[in-house]
Amino acid sequence: MSGRAEQSNRSGQPKRSGEVPALALRGVTAGYERRAPVVRDVTLSIAEGEAVALLGPSGCGKSTLARVAALLHRPYAGTVTIGGETARGWRHRAPREQRTAVGVVFQQPRMSADPKLTLGALLTEPLRACGRGVEARRLGAELAREVGLDEELLGRRPHEVSDGQLQRACLARALVLRPRVLVCDEMTGMLDASTTAALVAVVERYRWRSGAALLAVGHDRGLLRRWCDRTLDFESAGGMTDSGSGGLRLRRAKDRPLKGAEHARTPRPPDTTTPAS
Amino acid sequence: MSALLSVTGLSVRFRMRQGRHIHAVTEVSFDLAAGECLALVGESGCGKSVLAAALLGLLPGNAQVRGAALLPQGPDLLSADETTMAKAVRGRQVGLVPQSPAAHLTPVRTVRAQLEETVRELTGVRRAEARTAALEAAERAAFPADHLDRHPHQLSGGLAQRAATALALVGDAPLLIADEPTTGLDRDLVEHTVDELRRHAEDGRGLLMITHDLAAAERIADRVAVMYAGRVVEIASAADFFGPPGPRHPYARGLLNALPEREFTPIPGNPPELGALPDGCAFAPRCTRVAKACRTDTPALVEGTACHFPLERTAPAGAGAGATAGMTGPRVGGGGPR
Ligand code: SF4
């Protein structure tokens, strides 16, 4: 089984031939000050179709790691590979096929959504950014249904909808290019229990159909254990501080073998919306 | 014992363009006793934060408010003018732990300076005492002392939230309103923050905690009020709500069952627009127990549940069965649940 996280496996090779991890981070050190990185030497790999949770307190560096994995933040050291290919750039310098292979959803939809765009424009933004604007109308409506967003909301702007509705739109935006890897950074941190369960169900339906891998970052142990195949704990080397003086390491990989009937950890895709495939 | 806060018939409407109205809060009534913690829970956009803003006199100009919210020896929070609210109520009689600490903290001043100034403003003590009081408040809110000389932008979301909590505790107000005090905090800090808020209630103060976090509510609340589409649809003791009897309103039951520790199943559909509420029960489009009467008659809050066909409490072994007997039949004509 690939997808095991080690502290310093620098081999850079998948353990078994033929098993290319969907996402792999090797020896990643990252942060905002070179002398005081918030993430140190983290290695982790996620197999195709696998869901891995990173669990840690706020300010521990897990969000930074999520941004590195989503090719949004350049690490000081280490490599990121997506589908076996090493990342060659970050942010807008990332090659398009790599950038579009990863979808990302953040905790605060209001900070990641352009307030001037309607929800319809917001969720099809990535299509236009890669020259597929003609498909926007059709795919937009399809995605809105997929994430449970009423079609009449698509004409509204972020301030005219609730956090839950806006987060549905942000999730749709992350899915519009059909990524092979999804990174959810505290996606449901601001949401109530029902909206949380609904968004997790959307992600799982998408993964069920597409075989995409998931990196879910958060602090809600109950939620992440129920949602993901494996849960990795971050531990702070610097005590309770958000200053980045300590830096973080992956403590251990906790494999959570599925117990009996618990196999269906996540809400199975409702039959009505899952195309028979 | 007299109530610390007594809210009756509170409604808030927002006037919008083209003569439209948004019914953010409708006919909400509840009492809060000294020493009690009431958790107000619901989905985002259900009106719970508007309710908090109404109690603090912080609604925007296009809001129309009805009803009354009385403190034992204070003014009616809903009709007092802004000068009274600013000078005599906020911070002194009603403390607020805000939802967005960034907006609550002054960006150009350190946390220590803001705490000390608030202490001096509210209590009139001298500089040296203010220093001690500020340190104590910081400690009670689990704000690390070595971060006191930082500015708000140098704090993580969690630390900013704790700074704002410390500011709310500093005035020692008899009533504390916490609006989503734990958003963005990890579990340990959630527990620490709500435990501290709870302790505040323990010495005879009242705590109204507005939250979407059911686990936080379960941890500290004595009673739970569930809001849906601007109305309180269920109000129950926390023991009954989270314990085996369980919620009786279908929405409240669905919300609880959505927890990852329970069934992890969402309630289908979305809440209605507060500007276009359906006739009858606002939950009807999403309810599995809906019947004809639900679509025409708005259910009133009777015995703690606003539903024509409330669920039966799962009777706990030995206790409580008598209290709920006879309450489960339909309250209106027109047949039982389908
Ligand atoms: S049973 Fe009727 S009144 Fe009760 S929640 Fe359902 S729709 Fe509303």
Coordinates of C-alpha atoms and ligand atoms in Angstrom, one line a residue:
Chain A
M1 CA 0.0 0.0 0.0
S2 CA 1.5 3.3 -0.9
G3 CA 0.3 6.5 0.8
R4 CA 2.1 6.0 4.0
A5 CA 3.7 9.1 5.5
E6 CA 7.2 8.9 6.8
Q7 CA 9.3 11.5 8.4
S8 CA 12.2 11.4 6.1
N9 CA 11.8 9.1 3.2
R10 CA 13.9 10.9 0.6
S11 CA 14.0 8.1 -1.8
G12 CA 11.6 10.0 -4.0
Q13 CA 10.3 6.7 -5.5
P14 CA 7.0 5.1 -5.0
K15 CA 7.4 2.0 -3.0
R16 CA 5.9 -0.4 -5.5
S17 CA 6.3 0.0 -9.2
G18 CA 3.1 0.9 -10.9
E19 CA 1.8 2.8 -7.9
V20 CA 2.3 6.4 -8.6
P21 CA 0.9 8.5 -5.7
A22 CA -1.6 11.1 -6.7
L23 CA 0.2 13.6 -4.5
A24 CA 3.5 13.3 -2.8
L25 CA 5.4 15.8 -0.6
R26 CA 9.0 14.9 0.1
G27 CA 11.2 16.7 2.7
V28 CA 9.1 19.8 2.5
T29 CA 10.3 22.7 4.6
A30 CA 8.2 25.9 4.2
G31 CA 7.2 29.1 5.9
Y32 CA 7.4 32.8 5.7
E33 CA 10.8 33.4 7.2
R34 CA 13.6 31.3 6.0
R35 CA 15.2 31.0 9.4
A36 CA 12.0 30.0 11.1
P37 CA 10.0 27.7 8.8
V38 CA 6.6 26.6 10.1
V39 CA 6.8 23.3 8.4
R40 CA 10.0 21.2 8.5
D41 CA 11.0 18.2 6.5
V42 CA 7.6 16.8 5.9
T43 CA 7.1 13.8 3.8
L44 CA 3.7 12.4 2.9
S45 CA 2.1 10.6 0.0
I46 CA -1.4 10.1 -1.0
A47 CA -2.5 7.3 -3.3
E48 CA -5.0 7.7 -6.0
G49 CA -8.5 7.7 -4.5
E50 CA -7.2 7.9 -1.0
A51 CA -8.3 10.5 1.6
V52 CA -5.8 11.7 4.1
A53 CA -6.4 14.1 6.9
L54 CA -3.9 16.5 8.5
L55 CA -4.9 17.2 12.0
G56 CA -3.4 20.0 14.1
P57 CA -4.1 23.1 16.1
S58 CA -4.6 26.5 14.5
G59 CA -1.4 28.2 13.4
C60 CA 0.6 25.0 13.4
G61 CA 1.7 25.1 9.8
K62 CA -0.8 22.7 8.4
S63 CA -2.4 25.4 6.2
T64 CA 1.0 26.3 4.9
L65 CA 1.5 22.7 4.0
A66 CA -1.9 22.6 2.2
R67 CA -0.8 25.7 0.2
V68 CA 2.4 24.0 -0.8
A69 CA 0.5 20.9 -1.9
A70 CA -1.9 23.1 -3.9
L71 CA 1.1 24.7 -5.6
L72 CA 0.2 28.1 -4.1
H73 CA 3.3 28.5 -1.9
R74 CA 6.9 27.7 -2.8
P75 CA 8.7 25.7 -0.2
Y76 CA 12.3 26.4 0.9
A77 CA 13.2 22.8 0.4
G78 CA 11.7 19.6 -0.8
T79 CA 9.6 18.5 -3.7
V80 CA 5.9 18.1 -4.6
T81 CA 4.9 15.6 -7.2
I82 CA 1.4 15.4 -8.7
G83 CA 0.6 12.2 -10.4
G84 CA 4.3 11.4 -10.4
E85 CA 5.4 14.6 -12.0
T86 CA 7.5 17.0 -10.0
A87 CA 6.1 20.5 -9.6
R88 CA 8.1 22.9 -11.6
G89 CA 6.6 26.2 -10.4
W90 CA 4.3 27.8 -7.9
R91 CA 1.3 30.0 -8.2
H92 CA 0.9 31.5 -11.7
R93 CA 4.3 30.1 -12.6
A94 CA 3.0 26.5 -12.2
P95 CA 2.5 24.9 -15.6
R96 CA -1.2 24.9 -16.4
E97 CA -1.7 21.1 -16.4
Q98 CA -0.2 20.8 -12.9
R99 CA -2.1 23.8 -11.6
T100 CA -5.4 22.5 -12.9
A101 CA -4.8 19.0 -11.5
V102 CA -5.2 20.3 -8.0
G103 CA -8.4 21.9 -6.7
V104 CA -8.4 23.8 -3.4
V105 CA -11.0 25.0 -1.0
F106 CA -10.2 27.3 1.9
Q107 CA -11.9 27.9 5.3
Q108 CA -13.1 31.4 4.7
P109 CA -15.1 31.7 1.5
R110 CA -15.4 35.4 1.8
M111 CA -11.6 35.8 1.7
S112 CA -11.2 33.6 -1.3
A113 CA -14.1 34.9 -3.5
D114 CA -13.9 38.0 -5.6
P115 CA -16.8 40.1 -4.2
K116 CA -17.5 41.6 -7.6
L117 CA -18.2 38.3 -9.3
T118 CA -21.6 36.6 -9.4
L119 CA -21.6 33.1 -8.0
G120 CA -22.1 31.8 -11.5
A121 CA -19.0 33.7 -12.7
L122 CA -17.1 32.7 -9.6
L123 CA -17.5 29.0 -10.0
T124 CA -16.6 29.0 -13.7
E125 CA -13.6 31.3 -13.2
P126 CA -11.1 28.5 -13.7
L127 CA -12.7 27.6 -17.0
R128 CA -12.2 31.1 -18.4
A129 CA -8.7 31.3 -17.0
C130 CA -7.7 28.3 -19.2
G131 CA -9.6 29.3 -22.3
R132 CA -12.6 27.1 -21.9
G133 CA -15.1 30.0 -21.3
V134 CA -17.5 28.6 -23.9
E135 CA -18.3 25.7 -21.6
A136 CA -19.0 27.9 -18.7
R137 CA -22.7 28.2 -19.0
R138 CA -23.4 24.4 -19.4
L139 CA -20.8 23.3 -16.8
G140 CA -21.8 26.1 -14.4
A141 CA -25.4 24.9 -14.2
E142 CA -24.2 21.2 -13.9
L143 CA -21.9 22.0 -11.1
A144 CA -24.4 24.2 -9.2
R145 CA -26.6 21.1 -9.1
E146 CA -23.8 18.9 -8.1
V147 CA -23.0 21.1 -5.0
G148 CA -26.6 21.8 -4.1
L149 CA -26.7 25.4 -5.1
D150 CA -30.1 26.7 -6.3
E151 CA -29.7 27.9 -9.9
E152 CA -31.3 31.3 -9.1
L153 CA -28.4 32.0 -6.7
L154 CA -25.9 32.0 -9.6
G155 CA -26.8 35.6 -10.4
R156 CA -26.0 36.8 -6.9
R157 CA -22.8 38.3 -5.5
P158 CA -21.0 36.9 -2.4
H159 CA -22.6 39.5 0.0
E160 CA -26.1 38.4 -1.1
V161 CA -25.6 34.8 0.0
S162 CA -24.8 32.9 3.3
D163 CA -21.4 31.5 4.2
G164 CA -22.7 28.0 3.4
Q165 CA -24.0 29.0 0.0
L166 CA -20.7 30.8 -0.8
Q167 CA -18.7 27.8 0.3
R168 CA -20.8 25.6 -2.0
A169 CA -19.8 27.9 -4.8
C170 CA -16.1 27.8 -3.8
L171 CA -16.2 24.0 -3.7
A172 CA -17.8 24.0 -7.2
R173 CA -15.0 26.2 -8.4
A174 CA -12.5 23.8 -7.1
L175 CA -14.2 20.9 -8.9
V176 CA -14.9 22.6 -12.2
L177 CA -11.6 21.5 -13.9
R178 CA -12.1 17.9 -12.6
P179 CA -8.9 17.8 -10.5
R180 CA -7.1 14.6 -9.6
V181 CA -6.3 15.9 -6.2
L182 CA -8.5 18.0 -3.9
V183 CA -7.1 20.0 -1.0
C184 CA -9.6 21.1 1.6
D185 CA -8.2 23.5 4.1
E186 CA -10.7 23.7 7.0
M187 CA -13.4 23.7 4.4
T188 CA -16.2 23.4 6.9
G189 CA -14.7 25.3 9.8
M190 CA -17.4 28.0 9.7
L191 CA -20.3 25.8 8.8
D192 CA -23.1 24.1 10.7
A193 CA -23.4 20.4 11.0
S194 CA -25.8 19.9 8.1
T195 CA -23.9 22.0 5.6
T196 CA -20.7 20.3 6.7
A197 CA -22.2 16.9 6.1
A198 CA -23.6 18.1 2.7
L199 CA -20.2 19.5 1.5
V200 CA -18.4 16.4 2.6
A201 CA -21.0 14.3 0.7
V202 CA -20.3 16.4 -2.4
V203 CA -16.6 15.9 -2.2
E204 CA -17.1 12.1 -1.6
R205 CA -19.5 11.8 -4.5
Y206 CA -17.0 13.5 -6.8
R207 CA -14.1 11.3 -5.5
W208 CA -16.3 8.2 -5.9
R209 CA -16.8 9.0 -9.6
S210 CA -13.4 10.4 -10.4
G211 CA -11.1 8.5 -8.2
A212 CA -9.5 11.8 -7.0
A213 CA -7.3 11.9 -4.0
L214 CA -8.0 14.1 -1.0
L215 CA -5.9 16.1 1.4
A216 CA -8.2 17.4 4.1
V217 CA -6.6 19.8 6.6
G218 CA -8.4 20.7 9.9
H219 CA -8.6 20.5 13.6
D220 CA -11.9 18.6 14.1
R221 CA -10.7 15.1 14.9
G222 CA -14.2 13.6 14.9
L223 CA -15.0 15.0 11.5
L224 CA -11.7 14.1 9.8
R225 CA -11.7 10.5 11.2
R226 CA -15.1 9.9 9.9
W227 CA -14.3 11.5 6.6
C228 CA -10.8 10.2 5.7
D229 CA -8.9 6.9 5.4
R230 CA -5.9 8.1 7.4
T231 CA -5.3 10.8 9.9
L232 CA -1.9 12.4 10.4
D233 CA -1.2 14.4 13.5
F234 CA 0.9 17.5 13.5
E235 CA 2.7 18.4 16.6
S236 CA 4.1 21.8 17.6
A237 CA 7.7 21.9 18.4
G238 CA 7.4 25.4 19.8
G239 CA 4.5 25.1 22.2
M240 CA 1.3 27.0 21.9
T241 CA 2.4 29.8 19.6
D242 CA 1.4 31.0 16.2
S243 CA 4.6 33.0 15.7
G244 CA 6.3 30.3 13.7
S245 CA 9.2 30.2 16.0
G246 CA 8.8 26.5 16.7
G247 CA 8.1 24.9 13.4
L248 CA 6.2 21.8 12.9
R249 CA 6.7 18.2 12.1
L250 CA 4.6 15.4 11.2
R251 CA 4.5 13.3 14.3
R252 CA 3.3 10.0 13.1
A253 CA 1.2 8.4 10.6
K254 CA -1.8 6.8 12.2
D255 CA -3.3 4.3 10.0
R256 CA -6.9 3.9 10.8
P257 CA -7.9 0.5 9.7
L258 CA -11.6 0.4 9.1
K259 CA -13.5 -1.5 11.6
G260 CA -16.3 -3.8 10.4
A261 CA -19.4 -1.9 9.5
E262 CA -17.7 1.4 9.8
H263 CA -16.5 0.8 6.4
A264 CA -19.0 3.3 5.1
R265 CA -17.4 6.2 6.9
T266 CA -18.7 8.8 4.6
P267 CA -22.2 9.3 3.3
R268 CA -22.4 7.1 0.3
P269 CA -23.4 8.9 -2.8
P270 CA -27.2 9.1 -2.9
D271 CA -28.4 6.9 -5.7
T272 CA -30.4 9.6 -7.3
T273 CA -27.4 11.7 -8.2
T274 CA -24.8 9.1 -9.0
P275 CA -24.8 8.1 -12.6
A276 CA -24.6 4.4 -12.9
S277 CA -21.0 3.8 -14.0
Chain B
M1 CA -35.9 33.8 40.4
S2 CA -36.3 36.7 38.0
A3 CA -34.8 36.5 34.6
L4 CA -31.5 38.2 33.8
L5 CA -32.8 38.8 30.3
S6 CA -36.3 38.5 29.1
V7 CA -37.0 38.6 25.4
T8 CA -40.6 38.8 24.1
G9 CA -41.8 38.8 20.6
L10 CA -38.6 40.0 19.1
S11 CA -38.8 40.5 15.3
V12 CA -36.3 42.1 13.0
R13 CA -37.1 43.1 9.4
F14 CA -34.7 44.7 7.0
R15 CA -36.2 47.1 4.4
M16 CA -34.6 46.4 1.0
R17 CA -34.9 48.0 -2.4
Q18 CA -38.2 47.8 -4.2
G19 CA -40.1 47.7 -1.0
R20 CA -39.0 44.1 -0.3
H21 CA -38.5 43.0 3.3
I22 CA -36.2 40.4 4.8
H23 CA -37.6 38.7 7.9
A24 CA -34.4 38.0 9.7
V25 CA -35.9 37.3 13.1
T26 CA -39.6 36.5 13.7
E27 CA -41.4 36.4 17.1
V28 CA -38.6 35.2 19.2
S29 CA -39.2 34.9 23.0
F30 CA -37.1 33.4 25.7
D31 CA -35.8 34.1 29.2
L32 CA -32.3 33.7 30.5
A33 CA -31.9 33.1 34.2
A34 CA -28.9 34.2 36.3
G35 CA -26.2 31.5 36.2
E36 CA -27.7 30.0 33.1
C37 CA -26.1 29.4 29.7
L38 CA -28.5 29.3 26.7
A39 CA -27.0 28.2 23.3
L40 CA -28.7 29.5 20.2
V41 CA -27.9 27.2 17.3
G42 CA -28.7 27.1 13.7
E43 CA -27.3 27.2 10.1
S44 CA -25.6 30.3 8.8
G45 CA -28.1 32.9 7.8
C46 CA -30.9 31.6 10.1
G47 CA -31.0 34.9 11.9
K48 CA -29.1 34.1 15.1
S49 CA -26.4 36.7 14.6
V50 CA -29.0 39.3 13.7
L51 CA -30.7 38.5 17.0
A52 CA -27.5 39.2 18.9
A53 CA -27.0 42.4 17.0
A54 CA -30.5 43.5 18.0
L55 CA -29.9 42.8 21.7
L56 CA -26.7 45.0 21.5
G57 CA -28.2 47.8 19.5
L58 CA -25.9 47.1 16.6
L59 CA -28.3 46.7 13.8
P60 CA -27.9 48.8 10.6
G61 CA -30.2 51.7 9.8
N62 CA -32.7 49.8 7.6
A63 CA -33.7 47.4 10.3
Q64 CA -37.1 47.6 11.9
V65 CA -37.3 46.0 15.3
R66 CA -40.4 44.9 17.3
G67 CA -40.7 43.3 20.8
A68 CA -38.9 43.9 24.0
A69 CA -35.7 42.7 25.6
L70 CA -35.5 43.6 29.3
L71 CA -32.6 43.5 31.8
P72 CA -33.6 43.5 35.5
Q73 CA -32.4 47.1 36.1
G74 CA -31.6 48.2 32.6
P75 CA -33.4 49.8 29.7
D76 CA -35.3 47.8 27.1
L77 CA -32.4 46.8 24.8
L78 CA -34.6 47.1 21.7
S79 CA -35.7 50.7 22.3
A80 CA -32.8 52.3 24.1
D81 CA -31.1 55.0 22.1
E82 CA -27.5 54.7 20.9
T83 CA -26.0 57.0 23.6
T84 CA -27.6 54.8 26.3
M85 CA -26.4 51.6 24.7
A86 CA -22.9 52.9 24.2
K87 CA -22.5 54.6 27.6
A88 CA -24.5 52.4 29.9
V89 CA -25.2 49.0 28.3
R90 CA -22.5 47.6 26.0
G91 CA -19.5 46.4 28.0
R92 CA -21.0 47.3 31.3
Q93 CA -24.3 45.4 31.4
V94 CA -23.9 43.3 28.3
G95 CA -20.5 42.1 27.1
L96 CA -20.0 40.9 23.6
V97 CA -17.6 38.2 22.4
P98 CA -17.7 39.0 18.7
Q99 CA -17.8 36.8 15.7
S100 CA -15.1 38.6 13.8
P101 CA -12.5 39.8 16.2
A102 CA -10.6 41.6 13.5
A103 CA -13.4 44.1 13.3
H104 CA -13.5 44.4 17.1
L105 CA -9.9 45.1 17.8
T106 CA -8.2 48.4 17.0
P107 CA -5.5 47.6 14.4
V108 CA -3.0 50.3 15.4
R109 CA -2.8 49.4 19.1
T110 CA -1.4 46.5 21.0
V111 CA -3.6 44.1 22.8
R112 CA -2.3 45.2 26.2
A113 CA -3.1 48.9 25.4
Q114 CA -6.6 48.0 24.4
L115 CA -7.3 45.9 27.4
E116 CA -5.9 48.5 29.8
E117 CA -7.9 51.3 28.2
T118 CA -11.1 49.3 28.3
V119 CA -10.5 48.5 32.0
R120 CA -10.0 52.2 32.8
E121 CA -13.0 53.3 30.8
L122 CA -15.3 50.8 32.4
T123 CA -14.1 50.8 36.0
G124 CA -12.2 54.0 36.4
V125 CA -9.3 52.4 38.2
R126 CA -5.8 53.7 38.1
R127 CA -3.0 52.7 35.7
A128 CA -1.4 50.1 37.9
E129 CA -4.6 48.3 38.7
A130 CA -5.7 48.4 35.1
R131 CA -2.4 46.7 34.3
T132 CA -3.2 43.8 36.7
A133 CA -6.9 43.6 35.6
A134 CA -5.8 43.5 31.9
L135 CA -3.4 40.6 32.7
E136 CA -6.1 38.7 34.5
A137 CA -8.6 39.1 31.7
A138 CA -5.9 37.9 29.2
E139 CA -5.2 34.9 31.4
R140 CA -8.9 34.1 31.8
A141 CA -9.3 34.1 28.0
A142 CA -6.1 32.0 27.6
F143 CA -4.4 34.8 25.8
P144 CA -0.6 34.2 26.2
A145 CA 1.0 37.0 28.2
D146 CA 4.0 37.1 25.9
H147 CA 1.8 38.2 23.0
L148 CA 0.2 41.1 24.8
D149 CA 2.5 43.6 23.2
R150 CA 1.5 42.5 19.7
H151 CA -0.8 44.3 17.3
P152 CA -3.9 42.5 16.1
H153 CA -2.5 41.8 12.6
Q154 CA 0.4 39.9 14.2
L155 CA -2.0 37.4 15.8
S156 CA -3.5 34.2 14.3
G157 CA -7.2 34.0 14.0
G158 CA -7.4 32.0 17.2
L159 CA -5.3 34.4 19.2
A160 CA -7.3 37.4 17.9
Q161 CA -10.5 35.6 19.0
R162 CA -9.0 35.2 22.5
A163 CA -8.0 38.8 22.6
A164 CA -11.5 39.8 21.8
T165 CA -12.8 37.4 24.5
A166 CA -10.5 39.0 27.0
L167 CA -11.9 42.4 26.1
A168 CA -15.4 41.2 26.6
L169 CA -14.6 39.8 30.1
V170 CA -12.9 42.9 31.3
G171 CA -16.1 44.8 32.1
D172 CA -17.6 42.0 34.2
A173 CA -21.0 42.6 32.7
P174 CA -23.9 40.5 34.2
L175 CA -24.9 39.3 30.7
L176 CA -22.5 38.0 28.1
I177 CA -23.4 37.5 24.5
A178 CA -21.0 35.4 22.6
D179 CA -21.5 35.4 18.8
E180 CA -19.8 32.4 17.3
P181 CA -16.9 32.7 19.8
T182 CA -15.2 29.5 18.6
T183 CA -15.1 29.9 14.9
G184 CA -11.6 29.0 13.6
L185 CA -10.4 27.6 16.9
D186 CA -9.2 24.0 17.2
R187 CA -11.0 21.7 19.6
D188 CA -8.8 22.2 22.6
L189 CA -9.1 25.9 22.3
V190 CA -12.9 25.7 21.7
E191 CA -13.2 23.8 24.9
H192 CA -11.0 26.2 26.8
T193 CA -12.9 29.2 25.4
V194 CA -16.4 27.9 26.1
D195 CA -15.4 26.6 29.6
E196 CA -14.2 30.1 30.4
L197 CA -17.4 31.6 29.1
R198 CA -19.3 29.0 31.2
R199 CA -17.3 29.9 34.3
H200 CA -18.5 33.5 33.7
A201 CA -22.1 32.3 34.0
E202 CA -21.3 30.2 37.1
D203 CA -21.0 33.3 39.3
G204 CA -24.6 34.3 38.7
R205 CA -24.2 35.9 35.3
G206 CA -26.0 34.9 32.2
L207 CA -24.5 33.6 29.0
L208 CA -26.2 33.6 25.6
M209 CA -23.9 31.7 23.2
I210 CA -24.7 31.9 19.5
T211 CA -23.0 29.1 17.7
H212 CA -23.2 26.7 14.8
D213 CA -20.9 24.3 16.8
L214 CA -23.2 21.8 18.4
A215 CA -20.3 20.1 20.3
A216 CA -19.5 23.5 22.0
A217 CA -23.2 23.9 22.8
E218 CA -23.4 20.4 24.3
R219 CA -20.3 21.1 26.4
I220 CA -21.6 24.1 28.3
A221 CA -25.2 24.9 27.6
D222 CA -28.0 24.4 30.2
R223 CA -30.6 25.0 27.5
V224 CA -30.6 24.9 23.7
A225 CA -32.7 27.0 21.4
V226 CA -32.7 26.0 17.7
M227 CA -33.4 28.7 15.1
Y228 CA -34.6 28.1 11.6
A229 CA -35.5 30.8 9.1
G230 CA -35.6 33.4 11.8
R231 CA -37.8 31.6 14.3
V232 CA -37.0 29.5 17.4
V233 CA -38.3 26.1 16.4
E234 CA -37.2 24.2 19.5
I235 CA -36.1 25.2 23.0
A236 CA -35.2 22.4 25.3
S237 CA -32.9 21.5 28.2
A238 CA -29.5 20.5 26.9
A239 CA -29.8 17.1 28.7
D240 CA -33.0 16.3 26.8
F241 CA -31.7 17.7 23.5
F242 CA -28.4 15.9 23.4
G243 CA -29.4 13.0 25.5
P244 CA -31.6 10.0 24.7
P245 CA -34.9 11.9 24.5
G246 CA -33.5 13.9 21.6
P247 CA -34.9 16.9 19.8
R248 CA -38.6 16.8 18.8
H249 CA -38.5 19.3 15.9
P250 CA -37.6 17.5 12.7
Y251 CA -35.1 20.2 11.7
A252 CA -33.4 20.1 15.1
R253 CA -33.3 16.3 14.9
G254 CA -31.8 16.5 11.4
L255 CA -29.2 19.0 12.5
L256 CA -28.0 16.8 15.4
N257 CA -28.0 13.7 13.2
A258 CA -25.7 15.5 10.7
L259 CA -22.9 15.4 13.2
P260 CA -19.9 13.2 12.2
E261 CA -20.3 11.4 15.5
R262 CA -23.9 10.5 14.6
E263 CA -25.2 9.8 11.2
F264 CA -23.3 12.3 9.2
T265 CA -26.2 12.8 6.9
P266 CA -27.1 16.2 5.7
I267 CA -30.7 17.6 5.8
P268 CA -31.7 17.6 2.1
G269 CA -32.2 21.0 0.4
N270 CA -31.4 24.5 1.6
P271 CA -33.0 26.9 4.0
P272 CA -35.5 29.3 2.4
E273 CA -34.7 32.8 1.6
L274 CA -35.6 35.1 4.4
G275 CA -37.0 37.6 1.9
A276 CA -39.4 35.0 0.5
L277 CA -40.5 32.7 3.3
P278 CA -43.2 30.2 2.3
D279 CA -46.6 30.2 4.0
G280 CA -46.9 27.9 6.9
C281 CA -43.9 26.1 8.3
A282 CA -40.6 27.3 6.7
F283 CA -39.1 23.8 7.1
A284 CA -41.9 22.2 5.1
P285 CA -40.0 21.9 1.8
R286 CA -37.3 19.9 3.5
C287 CA -39.3 18.0 6.0
T288 CA -40.1 14.3 5.8
R289 CA -43.1 14.6 8.1
V290 CA -44.8 17.4 6.2
A291 CA -48.5 17.2 5.8
K292 CA -51.1 19.5 4.4
A293 CA -51.5 21.7 7.4
C294 CA -47.8 22.5 7.5
R295 CA -48.0 24.4 4.2
T296 CA -50.7 26.8 5.4
D297 CA -50.5 27.2 9.2
T298 CA -47.3 28.5 10.8
P299 CA -46.8 26.3 13.9
A300 CA -46.5 28.2 17.1
L301 CA -43.9 27.4 19.8
V302 CA -45.9 25.1 22.1
E303 CA -44.2 23.3 25.0
G304 CA -40.8 24.1 23.4
T305 CA -41.5 22.9 19.9
A306 CA -42.8 24.8 16.9
C307 CA -44.1 21.9 14.8
H308 CA -47.5 20.4 14.0
F309 CA -46.2 16.9 14.1
P310 CA -43.3 16.8 16.5
L311 CA -41.3 13.7 16.9
E312 CA -41.8 11.6 20.0
R313 CA -39.0 11.7 22.5
T314 CA -37.2 8.5 22.7
A315 CA -38.3 7.8 26.2
P316 CA -35.3 7.5 28.5
A317 CA -35.5 4.4 30.7
G318 CA -37.5 5.2 33.8
A319 CA -37.7 8.9 33.6
G320 CA -39.5 11.7 31.8
A321 CA -42.0 9.5 30.0
G322 CA -44.9 11.1 31.8
A323 CA -43.8 14.6 30.9
T324 CA -44.1 14.1 27.2
A325 CA -47.1 11.9 27.1
G326 CA -50.0 13.4 25.2
M327 CA -47.8 15.9 23.4
T328 CA -47.1 14.0 20.3
G329 CA -50.5 14.1 18.6
P330 CA -51.2 16.5 15.8
R331 CA -52.0 20.0 17.0
V332 CA -54.0 21.0 14.1
G333 CA -56.7 19.3 12.1
G334 CA -55.9 17.8 8.8
G335 CA -54.4 14.4 9.4
G336 CA -51.2 13.0 10.8
P337 CA -47.8 12.9 9.1
R338 CA -47.7 11.0 6.0
Ligands
SF4_1 S1 -44.0 18.4 10.5 FE1 -44.8 20.1 9.5 S2 -44.7 21.7 11.0 FE2 -43.3 20.1 11.7 S3 -41.4 20.7 10.9 FE3 -42.3 19.3 9.4 S4 -43.3 20.7 8.0 FE4 -42.9 21.9 9.8

